[in-house]
XYZ file of C-alpha atoms in Angstrom:
354
model
C 50.609 17.705 -16.841
C 51.941 20.524 -19.047
C 49.765 23.523 -19.813
C 49.533 22.450 -23.458
C 48.399 18.929 -22.543
C 45.895 20.317 -20.062
C 44.364 22.513 -22.769
C 44.219 19.550 -25.174
C 42.564 17.347 -22.523
C 39.973 20.021 -21.775
C 39.189 20.351 -25.476
C 38.674 16.606 -25.833
C 36.361 16.529 -22.832
C 34.342 19.429 -24.192
C 33.897 17.576 -27.485
C 32.460 14.477 -25.831
C 28.673 13.996 -26.038
C 26.735 15.382 -23.098
C 25.487 11.876 -22.339
C 28.833 10.104 -22.453
C 28.330 8.897 -18.878
C 26.814 5.456 -18.503
C 23.022 5.327 -18.184
C 21.305 5.829 -14.844
C 17.911 4.133 -14.770
C 15.380 4.758 -12.025
C 12.976 2.211 -10.595
C 9.920 3.497 -8.717
C 8.175 0.621 -6.958
C 6.212 -0.111 -3.780
C 8.869 -1.525 -1.472
C 6.746 -1.034 1.635
C 3.091 -1.574 2.492
C 0.562 -4.053 1.118
C 2.121 -4.157 -2.367
C 5.710 -4.693 -1.207
C 5.825 -8.197 -2.711
C 5.123 -6.740 -6.162
C 7.744 -4.078 -5.614
C 10.276 -6.724 -4.625
C 9.565 -8.575 -7.883
C 10.180 -5.372 -9.844
C 13.397 -4.672 -7.972
C 14.666 -8.215 -8.576
C 13.999 -8.028 -12.319
C 15.368 -4.518 -12.759
C 18.496 -5.316 -10.719
C 19.152 -8.443 -12.783
C 18.859 -6.500 -16.044
C 21.224 -3.782 -14.836
C 23.762 -6.397 -13.719
C 23.481 -8.228 -17.032
C 24.221 -4.961 -18.815
C 27.335 -4.505 -16.700
C 27.633 -0.736 -17.083
C 24.289 0.793 -16.136
C 23.438 2.178 -12.715
C 20.047 1.375 -11.192
C 18.545 3.797 -8.673
C 15.614 2.360 -6.686
C 13.047 4.418 -4.774
C 9.988 3.344 -2.773
C 6.607 4.789 -3.805
C 4.648 3.130 -1.001
C 1.796 2.902 -3.538
C 0.633 6.376 -2.507
C 0.448 9.824 -4.084
C 2.864 11.247 -1.528
C 5.251 8.343 -2.061
C 5.087 8.735 -5.823
C 5.953 12.437 -5.697
C 8.764 11.880 -3.194
C 10.209 9.043 -5.292
C 10.049 11.162 -8.464
C 11.898 14.074 -6.885
C 14.501 11.724 -5.397
C 15.117 10.093 -8.780
C 15.564 13.479 -10.425
C 18.044 14.441 -7.717
C 19.942 11.222 -8.454
C 20.283 12.246 -12.109
C 18.409 9.342 -13.720
C 17.820 9.335 -17.470
C 14.621 7.243 -17.564
C 12.324 5.726 -14.954
C 10.611 2.332 -14.915
C 8.200 0.611 -12.544
C 5.004 1.749 -10.784
C 2.133 -0.482 -9.672
C -0.432 1.955 -8.282
C -2.261 4.697 -10.153
C -2.058 7.075 -7.167
C 1.735 6.956 -7.150
C 2.255 7.404 -10.874
C -0.284 10.211 -11.240
C 1.645 12.147 -8.609
C 5.031 11.273 -10.104
C 4.391 11.902 -13.795
C 3.993 15.699 -13.667
C 7.277 15.887 -11.741
C 9.186 13.552 -14.052
C 7.644 15.067 -17.180
C 8.727 18.513 -16.059
C 12.283 17.201 -15.889
C 12.013 15.611 -19.344
C 12.298 12.065 -17.978
C 10.260 9.349 -19.778
C 8.588 6.592 -17.783
C 8.142 2.925 -18.776
C 5.282 1.526 -16.693
C 5.186 -2.153 -15.802
C 2.242 -2.428 -13.429
C -0.497 0.210 -13.868
C -3.362 -0.922 -16.101
C -5.768 2.036 -15.857
C -6.774 3.011 -19.407
C -6.653 6.751 -18.758
C -2.922 6.640 -18.054
C -2.153 6.512 -21.769
C -5.519 7.654 -23.148
C -4.816 11.134 -21.741
C -1.258 11.347 -23.030
C -2.056 13.845 -25.800
C -3.755 16.082 -23.245
C -1.184 15.783 -20.461
C 1.942 15.575 -22.580
C 3.369 13.005 -20.173
C 6.082 10.848 -21.811
C 4.617 7.604 -20.501
C 5.017 4.186 -22.141
C 3.421 1.001 -20.854
C 4.359 -2.683 -20.811
C 1.439 -3.622 -18.540
C -1.819 -4.594 -20.292
C -4.546 -1.957 -20.478
C -7.558 -2.520 -18.240
C -9.831 -2.918 -21.261
C -7.537 -5.386 -23.056
C -8.982 -8.432 -21.290
C -12.590 -7.636 -22.170
C -11.638 -6.955 -25.784
C -9.778 -10.265 -25.953
C -12.687 -12.225 -24.459
C -15.020 -10.743 -27.065
C -12.641 -11.280 -29.980
C -11.596 -14.827 -29.139
C -14.925 -16.320 -28.078
C -17.056 -14.828 -30.865
C -14.676 -16.569 -33.209
C -14.312 -19.852 -31.309
C -18.013 -20.249 -30.411
C -19.610 -19.070 -33.643
C -21.415 -22.400 -34.107
C -22.031 -23.195 -30.420
C -25.023 -22.816 -28.092
C -23.377 -20.505 -25.586
C -24.435 -18.600 -22.496
C -22.993 -15.488 -20.850
C -23.100 -15.101 -17.064
C -21.400 -12.839 -14.528
C -21.109 -12.548 -10.758
C -22.393 -8.980 -10.492
C -19.000 -7.404 -9.795
C -17.677 -4.600 -11.980
C -14.986 -6.938 -13.278
C -17.404 -9.752 -14.120
C -20.007 -7.486 -15.685
C -17.521 -5.688 -17.927
C -16.221 -8.966 -19.342
C -19.707 -10.370 -19.865
C -21.052 -7.168 -21.426
C -18.132 -6.917 -23.822
C -18.831 -10.443 -25.042
C -22.579 -9.806 -25.282
C -22.101 -6.688 -27.419
C -19.549 -8.404 -29.663
C -21.847 -11.405 -30.095
C -24.718 -9.127 -31.102
C -22.533 -7.313 -33.642
C -21.432 -10.679 -35.033
C -25.040 -11.840 -35.395
C -24.735 -14.410 -32.604
C -27.527 -14.993 -30.095
C -26.643 -16.391 -26.644
C -29.153 -18.938 -25.375
C -28.915 -17.619 -21.810
C -27.710 -14.413 -20.130
C -27.809 -14.031 -16.357
C -26.104 -12.711 -13.229
C -25.379 -15.434 -10.680
C -24.918 -15.236 -6.951
C -21.226 -15.694 -6.040
C -19.609 -17.334 -3.012
C -22.266 -20.004 -2.523
C -21.305 -23.437 -1.144
C -22.100 -24.862 -4.583
C -23.402 -23.740 -7.983
C -25.695 -26.681 -8.682
C -28.726 -24.442 -9.283
C -26.810 -22.352 -11.800
C -25.661 -25.466 -13.632
C -29.271 -26.639 -13.741
C -30.453 -23.357 -15.280
C -27.759 -23.510 -17.920
C -28.650 -27.087 -18.825
C -32.349 -26.199 -19.054
C -31.485 -23.317 -21.414
C -29.628 -25.769 -23.671
C -26.203 -24.148 -23.284
C -23.257 -26.329 -24.251
C -20.730 -23.530 -23.621
C -20.702 -20.711 -21.073
C -18.524 -17.705 -20.417
C -18.507 -16.816 -16.718
C -17.304 -13.401 -15.621
C -16.230 -14.208 -12.088
C -13.503 -15.541 -9.862
C -11.787 -18.908 -9.868
C -13.641 -20.332 -6.873
C -17.135 -19.849 -8.340
C -16.124 -21.104 -11.772
C -14.554 -24.177 -10.172
C -17.807 -24.870 -8.288
C -19.826 -24.456 -11.488
C -17.615 -26.995 -13.246
C -17.952 -29.472 -10.408
C -21.749 -28.991 -10.322
C -22.032 -29.648 -14.064
C -19.948 -32.800 -13.648
C -22.200 -34.018 -10.835
C -25.208 -33.563 -13.118
C -23.484 -35.451 -15.937
C -23.772 -32.278 -17.961
C -20.932 -31.755 -20.511
C -20.531 -27.988 -20.186
C -17.557 -26.132 -21.667
C -16.708 -23.265 -19.280
C -14.531 -20.246 -20.046
C -13.414 -17.358 -17.867
C -11.007 -14.446 -17.743
C -7.522 -14.164 -16.328
C -8.881 -14.319 -12.768
C -8.746 -18.089 -13.288
C -4.980 -17.886 -12.871
C -5.458 -17.108 -9.160
C -4.305 -19.624 -6.559
C -6.512 -22.700 -6.448
C -9.139 -22.929 -3.728
C -10.545 -26.024 -2.024
C -12.526 -26.714 -5.176
C -10.308 -26.816 -8.242
C -11.226 -26.037 -11.829
C -12.337 -29.017 -13.852
C -9.917 -30.126 -16.542
C -10.781 -28.528 -19.859
C -11.808 -25.145 -18.411
C -10.804 -22.341 -20.782
C -9.126 -19.082 -19.812
C -8.563 -15.913 -21.810
C -5.485 -14.215 -20.430
C -1.877 -13.232 -21.052
C 0.760 -15.948 -20.959
C 2.892 -16.731 -17.975
C 5.863 -14.511 -18.818
C 8.359 -17.244 -17.954
C 6.825 -19.447 -20.653
C 7.534 -16.975 -23.466
C 10.661 -15.211 -22.203
C 14.199 -15.775 -23.422
C 15.132 -19.160 -21.891
C 18.688 -18.005 -21.271
C 17.502 -15.054 -19.192
C 15.024 -17.207 -17.267
C 17.786 -19.708 -16.497
C 20.158 -16.914 -15.442
C 17.566 -15.502 -13.063
C 16.976 -18.880 -11.484
C 20.708 -19.479 -11.057
C 20.806 -16.372 -8.872
C 17.799 -17.543 -6.858
C 15.264 -15.260 -8.561
C 12.084 -17.008 -9.654
C 10.691 -15.189 -12.747
C 7.226 -14.636 -11.270
C 4.891 -11.669 -11.437
C 6.659 -8.447 -12.369
C 10.212 -9.830 -12.495
C 10.396 -10.262 -16.273
C 8.418 -7.116 -17.217
C 10.767 -5.098 -14.985
C 13.766 -6.787 -16.634
C 12.416 -5.923 -20.100
C 11.638 -2.338 -19.056
C 15.244 -1.776 -18.011
C 16.459 -3.325 -21.282
C 14.251 -0.882 -23.212
C 15.323 2.077 -21.082
C 19.003 1.308 -21.657
C 18.569 0.848 -25.399
C 16.584 4.082 -25.695
C 19.076 6.055 -23.627
C 22.058 4.858 -25.661
C 20.328 5.322 -29.010
C 19.062 8.796 -28.160
C 22.399 10.411 -27.366
C 21.556 14.109 -27.003
C 18.065 13.664 -28.491
C 14.991 13.128 -26.273
C 14.762 9.497 -25.186
C 10.965 9.714 -25.468
C 11.313 10.142 -29.241
C 13.340 6.948 -29.455
C 10.823 5.073 -27.299
C 8.001 6.167 -29.596
C 9.719 5.200 -32.837
C 11.796 2.099 -32.085
C 11.207 -1.644 -32.014
C 13.071 -3.095 -29.037
C 14.291 -6.665 -28.588
C 13.786 -7.697 -24.968
C 13.582 -10.677 -22.650
C 9.873 -10.815 -23.537
C 10.425 -10.602 -27.272
C 9.937 -7.635 -29.578
C 8.296 -4.545 -28.083
C 6.982 -1.563 -29.987
C 4.815 1.179 -28.489
C 1.756 2.515 -30.293
C 0.701 6.127 -30.771
C -0.491 6.562 -27.177
C 2.364 4.650 -25.574
C 0.835 1.212 -25.002
C 2.638 -1.973 -26.037
C 1.334 -2.499 -29.573
C -0.642 -5.664 -30.221
C -2.197 -7.994 -27.693
C -0.707 -10.568 -25.364
C -4.049 -12.240 -24.595
C -4.485 -15.837 -25.708
C -6.842 -18.775 -25.173
C -5.658 -21.396 -22.679
C -7.039 -24.750 -21.498
C -6.614 -26.088 -17.956
C -5.215 -29.623 -17.882
C -5.770 -30.192 -14.174
C -2.450 -28.609 -13.183
C -1.546 -25.778 -15.545
C -2.945 -23.733 -18.412
C -1.768 -24.721 -21.882
C -2.266 -22.441 -24.878
C -4.920 -23.419 -27.410
C -4.234 -22.547 -31.028
C -7.412 -21.452 -32.762
C -7.847 -22.722 -36.291
C-alpha cells in the first residue's frame, strides 16, 4: 500500500463511529448449582436470538446464583468488552454485579429477578437496570384488581395458608375489596398440607360463600376443590400463579381460576417459537424472555451509536418475540402481563372479562 493510500485508509478508519464493531451482548445466568436449569433456559433463548441476528456476539458467564458469582461474572463480562448485559435469576448475584456494571456504564436487562427493590431503588442507586421479569408485587395487585371487578356481585371468601406468599395475596384482595365497598362473607387462614380439606370446604359452605380466593399452593387448592365436589357444593375457587406448578396426586377441579401471566409460548411470535422447536429448544421458562432481552439489547445498542444505551432503553418501544416492550420510569416493563385463566382439566385458558 502506498503512503498516500495508507494515510487515506487511516483517515477513513478514524471517521468511523466508535461503535462500528458488531454488538457484544453479555448473559449472566446461573449455569451451575440448584438454579442451573433456569440458567440453561436463559442461555438457550439468548443463544437463539444472537444466532437469528447473525452478526451479534453473545458472551455467557455463570453467576452461580451467588454474590461472589455475580461480581466475578460482571468483571469477566467487562473484560470481554460487552455493550449490554442480560439475564440474572437471583437477587444476591445481581446486587453484587450491578455496582460493577454500572461503574462501567453497562446497562442490564433483567429476566428473572422479581424483588421490588431492584427497580424501586434505581433513583437512589443510579443503576441502569431494566426488567422484563414481573415485579414481586404485580401478582397481588392483579389478584385485587381482577377479582374485585369479577366478583362484585358474588358472595366471596378470602382464605390463605399462612405463608408469606399466601397472606400477601389474600391481604391485597381484602384491602381492595374494602376500598371497593365489598364485604367478604368469610376470611380465614387454613391449615395446609392436610390429607384433605373437607373441613375447610364445610366452613366455607356454612358461611354461604359461592366463590373463594385461596392464597396457597396447587396441592391444597386441588384438595379444596375435590372436597367441595364430594359435598355437592358448587364452589368457584381462584388462586394465584402457584396453580401453574406441576400437578400433584390430586388435580385441580375443572373450572378453577388462576390469576397469572400467560405461558410465554402462547403469546410469542409463532415463527420464533417454531424456529426454536426446530432446533430442539422447547420455549419453556426463561427461554423466550431471554430471547426478547437479547433482541432489546441489540436494538438499543445499534440505535444508541455513541450515545448511552441506557437512554435508548428508557425512551424506546421495542418490538420483540413477546410483543411490544416499553420500560416505565423506574425500569420495569410498563403495563401488566397478569390475566385471568380457567383450568379445563388439562391446561389454563384465558378468560376475557366483560
